[in-house]
PDB file of C-alpha atoms in Angstrom:
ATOM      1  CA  UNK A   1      40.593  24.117  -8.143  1.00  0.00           C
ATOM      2  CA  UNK A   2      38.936  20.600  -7.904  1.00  0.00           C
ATOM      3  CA  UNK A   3      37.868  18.884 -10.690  1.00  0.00           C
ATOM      4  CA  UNK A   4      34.021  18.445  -9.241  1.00  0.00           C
ATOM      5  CA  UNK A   5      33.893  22.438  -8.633  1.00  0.00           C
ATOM      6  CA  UNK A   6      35.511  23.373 -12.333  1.00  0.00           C
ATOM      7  CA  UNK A   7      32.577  20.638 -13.700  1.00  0.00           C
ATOM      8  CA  UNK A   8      29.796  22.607 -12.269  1.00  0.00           C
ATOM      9  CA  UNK A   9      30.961  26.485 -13.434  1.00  0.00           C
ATOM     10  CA  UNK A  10      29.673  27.750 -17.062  1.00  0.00           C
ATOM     11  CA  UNK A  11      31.986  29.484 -19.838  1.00  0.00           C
ATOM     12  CA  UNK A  12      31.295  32.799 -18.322  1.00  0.00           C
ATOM     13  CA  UNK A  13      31.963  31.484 -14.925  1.00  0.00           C
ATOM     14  CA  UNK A  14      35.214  29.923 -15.588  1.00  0.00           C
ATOM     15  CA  UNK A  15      36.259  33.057 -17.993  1.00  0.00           C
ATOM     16  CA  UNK A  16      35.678  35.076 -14.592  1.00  0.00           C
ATOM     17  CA  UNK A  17      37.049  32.608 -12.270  1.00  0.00           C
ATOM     18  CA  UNK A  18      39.901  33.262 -14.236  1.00  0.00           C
ATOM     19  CA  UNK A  19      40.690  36.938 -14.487  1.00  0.00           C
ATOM     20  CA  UNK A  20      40.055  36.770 -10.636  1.00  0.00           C
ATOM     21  CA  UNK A  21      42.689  34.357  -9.771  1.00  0.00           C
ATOM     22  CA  UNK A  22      44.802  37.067 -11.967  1.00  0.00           C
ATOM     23  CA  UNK A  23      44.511  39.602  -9.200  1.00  0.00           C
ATOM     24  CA  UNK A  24      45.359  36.823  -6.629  1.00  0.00           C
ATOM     25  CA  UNK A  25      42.927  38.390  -4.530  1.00  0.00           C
ATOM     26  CA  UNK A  26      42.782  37.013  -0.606  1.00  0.00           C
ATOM     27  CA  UNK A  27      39.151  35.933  -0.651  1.00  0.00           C
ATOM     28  CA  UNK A  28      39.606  34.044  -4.162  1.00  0.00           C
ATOM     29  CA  UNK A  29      42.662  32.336  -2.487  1.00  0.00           C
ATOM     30  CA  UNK A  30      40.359  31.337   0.443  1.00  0.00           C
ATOM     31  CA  UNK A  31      37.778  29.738  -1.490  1.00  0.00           C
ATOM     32  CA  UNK A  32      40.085  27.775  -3.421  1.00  0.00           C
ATOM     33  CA  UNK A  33      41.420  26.100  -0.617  1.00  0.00           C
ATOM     34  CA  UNK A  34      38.157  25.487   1.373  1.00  0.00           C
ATOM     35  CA  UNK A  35      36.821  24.167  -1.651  1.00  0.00           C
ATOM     36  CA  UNK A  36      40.319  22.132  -2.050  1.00  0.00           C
ATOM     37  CA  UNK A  37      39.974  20.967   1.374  1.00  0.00           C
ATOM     38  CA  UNK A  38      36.276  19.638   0.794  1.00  0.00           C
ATOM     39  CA  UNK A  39      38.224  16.195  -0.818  1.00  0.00           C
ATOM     40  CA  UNK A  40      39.002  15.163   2.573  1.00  0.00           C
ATOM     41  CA  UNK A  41      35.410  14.079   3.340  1.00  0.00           C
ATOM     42  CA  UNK A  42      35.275  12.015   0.388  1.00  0.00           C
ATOM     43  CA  UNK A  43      38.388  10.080   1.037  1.00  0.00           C
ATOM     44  CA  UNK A  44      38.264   6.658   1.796  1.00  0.00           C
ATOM     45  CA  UNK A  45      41.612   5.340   2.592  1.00  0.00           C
ATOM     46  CA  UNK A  46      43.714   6.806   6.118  1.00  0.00           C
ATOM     47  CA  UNK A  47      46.784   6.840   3.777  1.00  0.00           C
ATOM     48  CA  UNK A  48      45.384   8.873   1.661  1.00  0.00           C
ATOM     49  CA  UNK A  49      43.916  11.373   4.099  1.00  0.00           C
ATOM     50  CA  UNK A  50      47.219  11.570   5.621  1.00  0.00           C
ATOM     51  CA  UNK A  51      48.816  12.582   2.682  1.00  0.00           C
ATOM     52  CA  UNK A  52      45.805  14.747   2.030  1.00  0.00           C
ATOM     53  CA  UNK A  53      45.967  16.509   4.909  1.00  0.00           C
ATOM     54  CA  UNK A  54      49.872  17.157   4.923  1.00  0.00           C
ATOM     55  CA  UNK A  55      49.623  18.465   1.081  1.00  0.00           C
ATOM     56  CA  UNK A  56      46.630  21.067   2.170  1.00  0.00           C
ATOM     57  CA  UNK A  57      48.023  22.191   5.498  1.00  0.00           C
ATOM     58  CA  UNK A  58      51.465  23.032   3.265  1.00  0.00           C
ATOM     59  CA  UNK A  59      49.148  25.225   0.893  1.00  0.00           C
ATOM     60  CA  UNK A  60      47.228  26.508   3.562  1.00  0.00           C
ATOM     61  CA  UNK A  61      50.642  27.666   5.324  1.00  0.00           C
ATOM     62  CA  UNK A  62      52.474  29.167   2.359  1.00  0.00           C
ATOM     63  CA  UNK A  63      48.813  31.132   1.177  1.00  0.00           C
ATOM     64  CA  UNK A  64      49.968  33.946   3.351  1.00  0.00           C
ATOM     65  CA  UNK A  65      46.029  33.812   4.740  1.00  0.00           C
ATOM     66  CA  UNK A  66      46.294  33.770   8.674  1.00  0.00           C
ATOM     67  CA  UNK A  67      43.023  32.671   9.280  1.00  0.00           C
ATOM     68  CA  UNK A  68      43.459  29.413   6.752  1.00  0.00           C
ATOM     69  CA  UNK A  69      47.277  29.553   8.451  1.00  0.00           C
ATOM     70  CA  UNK A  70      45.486  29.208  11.773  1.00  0.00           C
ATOM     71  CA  UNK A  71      43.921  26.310  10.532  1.00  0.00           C
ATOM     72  CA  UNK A  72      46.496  24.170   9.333  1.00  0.00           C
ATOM     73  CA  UNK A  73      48.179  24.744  12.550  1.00  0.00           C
ATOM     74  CA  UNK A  74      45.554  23.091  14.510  1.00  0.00           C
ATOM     75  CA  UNK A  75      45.639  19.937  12.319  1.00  0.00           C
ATOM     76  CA  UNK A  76      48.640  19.729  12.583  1.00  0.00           C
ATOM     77  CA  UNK A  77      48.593  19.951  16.506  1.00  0.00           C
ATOM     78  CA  UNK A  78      45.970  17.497  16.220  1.00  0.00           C
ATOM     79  CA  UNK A  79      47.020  14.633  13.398  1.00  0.00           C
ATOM     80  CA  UNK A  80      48.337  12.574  15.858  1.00  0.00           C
ATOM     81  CA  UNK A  81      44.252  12.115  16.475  1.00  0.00           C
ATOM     82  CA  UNK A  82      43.640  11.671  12.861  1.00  0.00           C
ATOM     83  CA  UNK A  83      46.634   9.042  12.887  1.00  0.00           C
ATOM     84  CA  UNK A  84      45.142   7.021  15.867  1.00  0.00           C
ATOM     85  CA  UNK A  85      41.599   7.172  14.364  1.00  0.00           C
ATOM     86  CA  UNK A  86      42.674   5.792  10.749  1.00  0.00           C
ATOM     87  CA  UNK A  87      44.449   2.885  12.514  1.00  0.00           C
ATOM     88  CA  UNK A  88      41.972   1.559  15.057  1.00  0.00           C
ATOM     89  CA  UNK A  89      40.271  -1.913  14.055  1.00  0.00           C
ATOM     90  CA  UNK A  90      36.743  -0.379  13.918  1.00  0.00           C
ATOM     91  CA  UNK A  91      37.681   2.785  11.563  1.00  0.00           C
ATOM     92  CA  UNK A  92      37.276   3.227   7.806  1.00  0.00           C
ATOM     93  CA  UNK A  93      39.304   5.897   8.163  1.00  0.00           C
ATOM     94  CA  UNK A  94      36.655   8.751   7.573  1.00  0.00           C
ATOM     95  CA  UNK A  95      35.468  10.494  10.277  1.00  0.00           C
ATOM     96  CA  UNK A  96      31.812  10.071  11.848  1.00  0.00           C
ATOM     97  CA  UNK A  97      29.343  12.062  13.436  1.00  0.00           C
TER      98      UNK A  97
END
């Protein structure tokens, strides 16, 4: 779990957080690596995100979770994107709307 998201829970919430991730249950699994994946945004260096990115598709792949599965797949179709973004002249590497 990030750091940021284990900051904000209580006692009780962490205590229950806990015995959750015991039963390993799908949607617990899902959360986690949405809320995982939510460090990407605050990443300021294309390295970085690269490596990001390949750590948290592997996850994503090996969580058994087809949708988060489908996912990863599609970044990974598309990093060549992510690659030619982070290494134009006018990038900071983040991504823009």
């Amino acid at each position: 779990m990030p750091a940021q998201a284990a900051e904000n829970l209580t006692d009780n919430q962490e205590i229950k957080l806990k015995e959750l991730l015991e039963y390993n249950l799908k949607s617990i699994r899902a959360h986690l690596l949405r809320e995982l994946f939510q460090q990407f945004w605050d990443d300021v260096s294309p390295t970085w995100a690269g490596r990001f990115l390949d750590t948290w598709c592997t996850s994503a792949m090996r969580s058994r979770l087809a949708p988060m599965k489908k996912v990863a797949k599609s970044l990974r179709r598309h990093r060549h994107l992510h690659d030619r973004a982070a290494s134009s002249p006018t990038s900071s590497g983040g991504c823009s709307s």
